[in-house]
Tab-separated table of C-alpha atoms in Angstrom:
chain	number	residue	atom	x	y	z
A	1	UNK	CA	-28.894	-32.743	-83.748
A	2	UNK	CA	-29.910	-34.000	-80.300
A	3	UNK	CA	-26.833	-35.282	-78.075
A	4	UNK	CA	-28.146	-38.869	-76.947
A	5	UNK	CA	-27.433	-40.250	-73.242
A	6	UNK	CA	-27.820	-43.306	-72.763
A	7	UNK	CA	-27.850	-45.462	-69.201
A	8	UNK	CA	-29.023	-48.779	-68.002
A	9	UNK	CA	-30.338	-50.736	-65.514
A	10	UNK	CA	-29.229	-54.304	-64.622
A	11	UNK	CA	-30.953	-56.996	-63.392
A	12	UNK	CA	-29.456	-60.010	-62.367
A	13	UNK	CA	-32.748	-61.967	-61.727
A	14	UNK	CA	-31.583	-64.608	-58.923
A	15	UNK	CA	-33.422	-65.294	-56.284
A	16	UNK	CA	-31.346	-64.968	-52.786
A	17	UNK	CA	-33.198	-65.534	-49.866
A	18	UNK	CA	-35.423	-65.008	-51.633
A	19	UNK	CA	-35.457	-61.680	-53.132
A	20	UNK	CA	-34.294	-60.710	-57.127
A	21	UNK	CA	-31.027	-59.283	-56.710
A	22	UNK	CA	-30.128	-56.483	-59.011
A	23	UNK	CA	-27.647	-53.947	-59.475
A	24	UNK	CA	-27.960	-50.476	-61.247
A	25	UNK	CA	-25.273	-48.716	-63.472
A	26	UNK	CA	-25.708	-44.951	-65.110
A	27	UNK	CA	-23.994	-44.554	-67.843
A	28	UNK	CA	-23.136	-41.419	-69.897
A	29	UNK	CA	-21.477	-41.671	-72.981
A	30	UNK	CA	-17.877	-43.236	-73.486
A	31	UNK	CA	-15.873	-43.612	-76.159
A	32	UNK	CA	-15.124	-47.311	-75.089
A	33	UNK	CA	-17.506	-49.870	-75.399
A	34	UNK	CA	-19.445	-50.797	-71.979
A	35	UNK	CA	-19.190	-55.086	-71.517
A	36	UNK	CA	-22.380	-55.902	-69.268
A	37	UNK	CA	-23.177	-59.731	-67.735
A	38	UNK	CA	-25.794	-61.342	-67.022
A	39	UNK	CA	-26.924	-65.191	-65.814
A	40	UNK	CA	-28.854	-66.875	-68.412
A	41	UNK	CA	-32.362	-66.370	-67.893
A	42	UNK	CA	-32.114	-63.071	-66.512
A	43	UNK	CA	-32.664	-59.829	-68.535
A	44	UNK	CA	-31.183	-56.683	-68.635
A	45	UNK	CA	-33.613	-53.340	-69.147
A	46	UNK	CA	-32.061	-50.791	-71.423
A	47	UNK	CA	-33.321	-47.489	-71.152
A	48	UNK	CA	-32.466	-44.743	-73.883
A	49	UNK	CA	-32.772	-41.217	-72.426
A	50	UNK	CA	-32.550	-38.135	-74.617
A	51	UNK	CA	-33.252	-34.262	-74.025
A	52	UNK	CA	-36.646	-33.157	-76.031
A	53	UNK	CA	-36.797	-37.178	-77.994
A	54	UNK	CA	-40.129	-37.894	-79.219
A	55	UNK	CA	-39.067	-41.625	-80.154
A	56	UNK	CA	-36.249	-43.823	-80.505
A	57	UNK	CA	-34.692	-47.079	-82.352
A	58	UNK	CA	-32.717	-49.727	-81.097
A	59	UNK	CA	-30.487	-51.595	-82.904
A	60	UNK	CA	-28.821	-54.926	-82.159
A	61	UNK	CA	-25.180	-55.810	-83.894
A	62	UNK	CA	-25.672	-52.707	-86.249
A	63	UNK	CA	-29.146	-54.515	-87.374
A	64	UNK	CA	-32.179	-52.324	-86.722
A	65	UNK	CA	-34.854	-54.110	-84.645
A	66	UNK	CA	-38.160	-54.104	-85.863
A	67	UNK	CA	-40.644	-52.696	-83.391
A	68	UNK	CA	-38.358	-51.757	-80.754
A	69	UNK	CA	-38.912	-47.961	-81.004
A	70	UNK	CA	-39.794	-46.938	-77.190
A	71	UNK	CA	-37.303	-45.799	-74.527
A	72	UNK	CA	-37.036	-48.903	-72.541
A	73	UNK	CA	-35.311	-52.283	-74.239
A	74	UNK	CA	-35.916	-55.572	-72.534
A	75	UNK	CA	-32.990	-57.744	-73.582
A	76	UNK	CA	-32.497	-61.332	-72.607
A	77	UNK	CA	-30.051	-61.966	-75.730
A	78	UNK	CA	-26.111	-61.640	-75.796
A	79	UNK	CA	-25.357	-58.416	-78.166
A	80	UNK	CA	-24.081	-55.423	-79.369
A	81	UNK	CA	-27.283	-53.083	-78.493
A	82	UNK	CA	-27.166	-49.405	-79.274
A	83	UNK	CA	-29.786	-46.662	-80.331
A	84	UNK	CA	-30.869	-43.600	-81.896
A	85	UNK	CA	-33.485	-40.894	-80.897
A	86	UNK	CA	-35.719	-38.315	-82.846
A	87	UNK	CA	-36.910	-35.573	-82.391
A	88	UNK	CA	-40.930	-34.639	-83.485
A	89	UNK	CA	-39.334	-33.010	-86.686
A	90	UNK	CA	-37.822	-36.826	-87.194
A	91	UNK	CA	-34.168	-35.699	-86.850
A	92	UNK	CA	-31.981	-38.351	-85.470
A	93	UNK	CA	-29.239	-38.089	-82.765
A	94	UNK	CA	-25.879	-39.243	-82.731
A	95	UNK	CA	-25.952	-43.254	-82.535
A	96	UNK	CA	-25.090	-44.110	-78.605
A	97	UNK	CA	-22.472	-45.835	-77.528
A	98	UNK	CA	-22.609	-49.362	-77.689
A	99	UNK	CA	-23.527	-51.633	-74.755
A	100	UNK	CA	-22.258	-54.956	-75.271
A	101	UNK	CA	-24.394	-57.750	-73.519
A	102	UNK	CA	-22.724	-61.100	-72.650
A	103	UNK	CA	-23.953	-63.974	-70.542
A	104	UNK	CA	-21.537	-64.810	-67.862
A	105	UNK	CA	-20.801	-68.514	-67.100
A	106	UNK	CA	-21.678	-70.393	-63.560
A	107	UNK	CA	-18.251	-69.959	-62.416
A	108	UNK	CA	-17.751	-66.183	-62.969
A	109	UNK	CA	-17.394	-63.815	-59.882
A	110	UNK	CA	-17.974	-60.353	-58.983
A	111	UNK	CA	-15.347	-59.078	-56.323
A	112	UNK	CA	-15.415	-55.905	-54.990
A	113	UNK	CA	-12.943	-54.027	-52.337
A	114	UNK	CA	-14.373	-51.017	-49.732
A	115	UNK	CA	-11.399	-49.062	-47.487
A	116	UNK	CA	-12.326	-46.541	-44.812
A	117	UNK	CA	-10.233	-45.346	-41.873
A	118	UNK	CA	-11.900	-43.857	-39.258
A	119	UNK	CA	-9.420	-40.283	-38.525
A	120	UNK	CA	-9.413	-37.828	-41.393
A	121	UNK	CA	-5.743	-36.075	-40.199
A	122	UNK	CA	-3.745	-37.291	-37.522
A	123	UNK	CA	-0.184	-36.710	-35.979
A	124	UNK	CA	3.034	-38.419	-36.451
A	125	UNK	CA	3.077	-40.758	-33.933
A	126	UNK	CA	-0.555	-40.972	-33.767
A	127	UNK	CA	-2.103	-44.590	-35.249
A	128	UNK	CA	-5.630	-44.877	-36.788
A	129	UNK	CA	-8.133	-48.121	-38.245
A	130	UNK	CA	-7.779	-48.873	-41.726
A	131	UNK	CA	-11.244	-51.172	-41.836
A	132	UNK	CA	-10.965	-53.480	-45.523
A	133	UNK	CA	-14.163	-54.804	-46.483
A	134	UNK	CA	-14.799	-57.809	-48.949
A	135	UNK	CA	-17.417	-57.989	-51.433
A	136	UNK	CA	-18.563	-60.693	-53.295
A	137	UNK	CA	-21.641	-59.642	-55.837
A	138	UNK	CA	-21.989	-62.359	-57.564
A	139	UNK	CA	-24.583	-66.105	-57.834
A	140	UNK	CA	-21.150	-68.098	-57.376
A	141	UNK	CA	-19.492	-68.479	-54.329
A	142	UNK	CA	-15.428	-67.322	-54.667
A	143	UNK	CA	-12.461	-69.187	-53.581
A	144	UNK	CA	-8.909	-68.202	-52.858
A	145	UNK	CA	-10.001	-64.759	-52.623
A	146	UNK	CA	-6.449	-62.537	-52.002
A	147	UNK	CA	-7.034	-59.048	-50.355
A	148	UNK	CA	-3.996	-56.988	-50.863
A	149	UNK	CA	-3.129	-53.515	-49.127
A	150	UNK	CA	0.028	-51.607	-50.435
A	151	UNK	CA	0.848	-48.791	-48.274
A	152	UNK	CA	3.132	-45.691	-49.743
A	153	UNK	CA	4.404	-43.510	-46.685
A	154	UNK	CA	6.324	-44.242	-43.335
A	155	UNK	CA	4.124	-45.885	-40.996
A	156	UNK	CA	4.436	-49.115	-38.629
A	157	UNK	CA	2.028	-52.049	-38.386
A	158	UNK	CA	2.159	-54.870	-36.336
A	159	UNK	CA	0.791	-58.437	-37.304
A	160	UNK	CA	-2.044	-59.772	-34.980
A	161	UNK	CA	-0.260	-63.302	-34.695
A	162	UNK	CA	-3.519	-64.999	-33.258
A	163	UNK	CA	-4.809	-63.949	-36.781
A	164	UNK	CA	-2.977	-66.471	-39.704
A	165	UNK	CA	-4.825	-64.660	-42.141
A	166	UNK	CA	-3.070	-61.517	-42.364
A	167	UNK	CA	0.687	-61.359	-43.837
A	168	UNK	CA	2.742	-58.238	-43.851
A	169	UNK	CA	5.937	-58.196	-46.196
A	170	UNK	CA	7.736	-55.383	-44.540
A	171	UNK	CA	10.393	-54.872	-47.153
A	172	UNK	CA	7.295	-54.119	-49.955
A	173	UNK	CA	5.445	-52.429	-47.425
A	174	UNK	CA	2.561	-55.211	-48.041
A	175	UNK	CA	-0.354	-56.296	-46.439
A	176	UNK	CA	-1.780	-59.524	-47.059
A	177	UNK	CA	-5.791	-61.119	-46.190
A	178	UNK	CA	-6.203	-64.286	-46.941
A	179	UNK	CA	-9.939	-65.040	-47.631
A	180	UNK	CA	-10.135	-69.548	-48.462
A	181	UNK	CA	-13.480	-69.000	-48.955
A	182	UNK	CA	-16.133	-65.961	-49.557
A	183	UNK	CA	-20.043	-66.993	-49.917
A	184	UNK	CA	-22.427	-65.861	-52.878
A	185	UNK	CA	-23.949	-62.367	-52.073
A	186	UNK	CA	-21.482	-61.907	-48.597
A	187	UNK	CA	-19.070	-59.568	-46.873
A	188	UNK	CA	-16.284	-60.174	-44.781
A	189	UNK	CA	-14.381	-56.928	-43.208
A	190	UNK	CA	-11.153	-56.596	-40.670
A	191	UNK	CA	-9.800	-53.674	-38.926
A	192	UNK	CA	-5.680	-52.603	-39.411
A	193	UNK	CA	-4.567	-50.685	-36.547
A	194	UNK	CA	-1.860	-48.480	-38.346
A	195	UNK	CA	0.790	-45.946	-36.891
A	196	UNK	CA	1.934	-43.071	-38.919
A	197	UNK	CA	5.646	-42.216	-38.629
A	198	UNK	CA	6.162	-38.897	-39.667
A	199	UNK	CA	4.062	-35.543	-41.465
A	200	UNK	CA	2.767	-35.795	-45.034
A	201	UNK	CA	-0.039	-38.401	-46.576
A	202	UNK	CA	0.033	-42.141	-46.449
A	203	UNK	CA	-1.539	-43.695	-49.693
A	204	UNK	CA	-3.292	-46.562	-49.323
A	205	UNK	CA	-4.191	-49.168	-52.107
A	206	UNK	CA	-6.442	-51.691	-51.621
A	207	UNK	CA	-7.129	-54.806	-54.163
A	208	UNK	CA	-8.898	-58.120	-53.973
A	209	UNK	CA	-8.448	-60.833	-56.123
A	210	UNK	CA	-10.026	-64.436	-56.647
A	211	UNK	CA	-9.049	-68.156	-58.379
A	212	UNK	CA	-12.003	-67.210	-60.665
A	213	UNK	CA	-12.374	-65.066	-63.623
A	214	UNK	CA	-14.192	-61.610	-62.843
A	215	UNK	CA	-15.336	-60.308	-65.807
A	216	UNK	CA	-16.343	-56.651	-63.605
A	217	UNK	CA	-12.771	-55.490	-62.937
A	218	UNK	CA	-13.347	-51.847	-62.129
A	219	UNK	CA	-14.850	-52.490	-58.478
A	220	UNK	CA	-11.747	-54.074	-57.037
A	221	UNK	CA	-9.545	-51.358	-55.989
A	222	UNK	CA	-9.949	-48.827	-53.603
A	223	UNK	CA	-7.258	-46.066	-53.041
A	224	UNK	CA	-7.466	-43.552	-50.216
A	225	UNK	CA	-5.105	-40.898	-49.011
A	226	UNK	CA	-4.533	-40.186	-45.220
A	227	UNK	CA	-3.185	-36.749	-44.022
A	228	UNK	CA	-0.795	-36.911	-41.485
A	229	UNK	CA	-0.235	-33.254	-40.207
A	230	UNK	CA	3.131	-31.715	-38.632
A	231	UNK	CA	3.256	-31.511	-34.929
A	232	UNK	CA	0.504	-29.432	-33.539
A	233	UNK	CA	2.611	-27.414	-30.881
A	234	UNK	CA	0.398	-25.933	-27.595
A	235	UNK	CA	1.282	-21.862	-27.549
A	236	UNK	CA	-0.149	-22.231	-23.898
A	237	UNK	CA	0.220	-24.427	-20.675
A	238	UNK	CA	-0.921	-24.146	-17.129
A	239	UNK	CA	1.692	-25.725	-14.792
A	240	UNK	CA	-0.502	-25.551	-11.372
A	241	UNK	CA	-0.240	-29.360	-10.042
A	242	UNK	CA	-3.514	-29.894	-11.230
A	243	UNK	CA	-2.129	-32.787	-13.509
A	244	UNK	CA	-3.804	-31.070	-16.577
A	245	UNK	CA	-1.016	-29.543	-19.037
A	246	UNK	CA	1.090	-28.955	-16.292
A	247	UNK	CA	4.300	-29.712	-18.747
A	248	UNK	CA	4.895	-28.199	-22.193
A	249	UNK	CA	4.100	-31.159	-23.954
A	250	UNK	CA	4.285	-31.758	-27.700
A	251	UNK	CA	1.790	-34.635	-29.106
A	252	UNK	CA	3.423	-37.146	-31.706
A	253	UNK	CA	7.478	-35.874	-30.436
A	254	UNK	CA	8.101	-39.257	-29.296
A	255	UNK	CA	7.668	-40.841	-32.803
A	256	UNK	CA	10.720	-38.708	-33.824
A	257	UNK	CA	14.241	-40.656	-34.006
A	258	UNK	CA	15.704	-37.623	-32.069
A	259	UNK	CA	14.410	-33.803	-31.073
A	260	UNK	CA	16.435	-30.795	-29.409
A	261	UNK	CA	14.606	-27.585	-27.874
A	262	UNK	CA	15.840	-24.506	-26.688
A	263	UNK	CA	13.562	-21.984	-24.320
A	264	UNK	CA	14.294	-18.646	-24.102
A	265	UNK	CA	12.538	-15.747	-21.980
A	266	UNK	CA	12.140	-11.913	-23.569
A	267	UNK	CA	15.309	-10.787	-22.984
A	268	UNK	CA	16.983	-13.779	-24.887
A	269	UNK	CA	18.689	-15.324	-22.143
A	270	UNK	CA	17.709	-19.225	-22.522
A	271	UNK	CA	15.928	-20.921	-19.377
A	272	UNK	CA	15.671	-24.774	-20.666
A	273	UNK	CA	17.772	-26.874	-23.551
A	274	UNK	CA	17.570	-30.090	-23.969
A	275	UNK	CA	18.221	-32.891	-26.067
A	276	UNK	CA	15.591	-35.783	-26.958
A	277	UNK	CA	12.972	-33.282	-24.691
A	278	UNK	CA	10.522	-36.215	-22.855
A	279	UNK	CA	7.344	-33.387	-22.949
A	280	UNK	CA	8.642	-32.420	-19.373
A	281	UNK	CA	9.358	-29.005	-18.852
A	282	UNK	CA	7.131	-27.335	-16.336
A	283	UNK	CA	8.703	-23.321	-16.399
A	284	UNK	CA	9.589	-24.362	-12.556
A	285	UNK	CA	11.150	-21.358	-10.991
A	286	UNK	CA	10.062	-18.955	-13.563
A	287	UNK	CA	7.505	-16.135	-13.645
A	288	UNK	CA	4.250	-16.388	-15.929
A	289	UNK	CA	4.454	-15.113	-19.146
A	290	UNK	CA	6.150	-15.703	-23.121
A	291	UNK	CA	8.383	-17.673	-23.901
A	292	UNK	CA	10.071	-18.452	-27.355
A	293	UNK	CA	11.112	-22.202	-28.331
A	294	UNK	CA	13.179	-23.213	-31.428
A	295	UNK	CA	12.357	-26.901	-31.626
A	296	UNK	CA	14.942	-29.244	-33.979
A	297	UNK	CA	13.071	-32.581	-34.761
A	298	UNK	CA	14.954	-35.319	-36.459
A	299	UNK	CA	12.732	-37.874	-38.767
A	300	UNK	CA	13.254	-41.476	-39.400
A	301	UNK	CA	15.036	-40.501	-42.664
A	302	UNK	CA	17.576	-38.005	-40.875
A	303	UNK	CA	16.016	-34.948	-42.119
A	304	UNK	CA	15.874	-32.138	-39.504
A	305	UNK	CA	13.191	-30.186	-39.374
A	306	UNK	CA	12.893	-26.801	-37.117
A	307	UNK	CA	10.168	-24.897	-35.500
A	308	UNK	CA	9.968	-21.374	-34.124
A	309	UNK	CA	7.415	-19.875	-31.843
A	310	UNK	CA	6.322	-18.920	-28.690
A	311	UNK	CA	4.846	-20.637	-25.795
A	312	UNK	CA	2.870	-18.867	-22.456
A	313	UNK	CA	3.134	-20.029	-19.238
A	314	UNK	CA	0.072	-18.995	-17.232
A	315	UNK	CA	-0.011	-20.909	-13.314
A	316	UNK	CA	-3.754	-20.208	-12.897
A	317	UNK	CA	-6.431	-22.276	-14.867
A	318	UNK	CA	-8.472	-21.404	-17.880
């Protein structure tokens, strides 16, 4: 028996300055019923695609319709649509899934939610943009529109206060864009400038939300994941008085609540230690060559974490 696939193409048919908006959804099959809506007036072209089908037959509410036996299904009807296809030896497929077709009323909305930040990995310590844009797809314009960003990590943000709009509930780790108003067929986007705290991934949900009903649910959440990496220690600086890595200094240290590092030389005997190190040790006094650091980091959590490697000191540039 042929497998049947089965996708469609929606079109909303409303003229906005003053083209005929559409939008286009593929669908394989799914064992749940697909919901589509339309404005009255529009239609909605179904389109029945099978591997090797020589004809097909649609049926509405489990009735079959007379006539309607090509691929492509103009429908401008609410329904339960659905079809079969055949192959030149007449075998049938498998019925498709259903495609349920409902008209959606003047006040319905279409929200959607978009999330991008503009580093893919970055250090503890480090901050990147979180940029949130709004959506709103539909013919009606939305009010009280609510975009929400829950944050899962340590990180720090601080509230623009020339911008009422945005509320952060620290204690939920919450940000909150308030949107009175968001036009028919418009976008509205804002940047978060957000600090990472320590190593590991920061995972970022983003939701929107409206005073109106939105029968399209599954376009208003976003969730992204953003790598924060350990400490990238140098294994090289070039104290000269050139004011180029003239210290052994350690991006992202700073964000740590406390750090101790010991230096040692190749015989073992230790040159520097110190306690909450500032990024300032220049190997004054001492010859070029390897040295060997054990580095203690403290998080915001108390955890200690070590690391053990070596470092060259080289006075002429690379």
């Amino acid at each position: 028996m042929l497998r049947n696939l089965f996708y469609v193409i929606l079109f909303v048919g409303i003229v906005i300055r003053p083209q005929v908006a559409y939008a286009q959804k593929s669908l394989e099959e799914t064992p749940q019923q697909k919901v589509l809506y339309m404005a009255k007036g529009a239609k909605i072209i179904l389109h029945g695609n099978s591997n090797a089908a020589a004809a097909y037959q649609w049926y509405k509410n489990s009735v079959k319709l007379q006539g309607e036996t090509a691929k492509d299904i103009v429908i401008t009807e609410e329904g339960i649509f659905n079809v079969l296809s055949f192959n030149r030896e007449g075998c049938p497929s498998e019925m498709s899934d259903n495609i349920k077709i409902a008209f959606a009323t003047s006040t319905d909305v279409n929200l959607s939610i978009d999330m991008q930040t503009n580093n893919a990995k970055i250090l503890p310590g480090q901050s990147f943009d979180c940029q949130l844009s709004a959506f709103n797809k539909s013919i009606t314009d939305a009010s009280g529109v609510i975009v929400s960003l829950k944050i899962s990590g340590k990180f720090l943000y601080q509230p623009d206060p020339l911008n009422p709009s945005i509320d952060y509930d620290q204690n939920n780790q919450l940000i909150t864009w308030s949107l009175d108003k968001l036009n028919a067929g418009s976008k509205k986007t804002i940047t978060l400038n957000i600090k990472a705290k320590q190593p590991g991934q920061l995972d970022l949900l983003a939701d929107i939300r409206g005073s109106q009903q939105d029968p399209e649910m599954g376009n208003n959440t976003k969730r992204l994941l953003q790598q924060i990496d350990a400490l990238n220690i140098p294994n090289v600086f070039t104290p000269n008085g050139d004011g180029v890595n003239d210290t052994f200094a350690i991006p992202g240290l700073e964000s740590f609540a406390e750090s101790e590092i010991t230096i040692a030389n190749r015989a073992g005997a230790n040159v520097f230690i110190k306690k909450n190190y500032k990024n300032d040790w220049s190997g004054e006094n001492l010859p070029e060559g390897t040295y060997f650091y054990l580095l203690r980091i403290k998080d915001n959590e108390g955890s200690w974490q070590v690391y053990k490697s070596y470092i060259t000191l080289l006075r002429s540039k690379l």
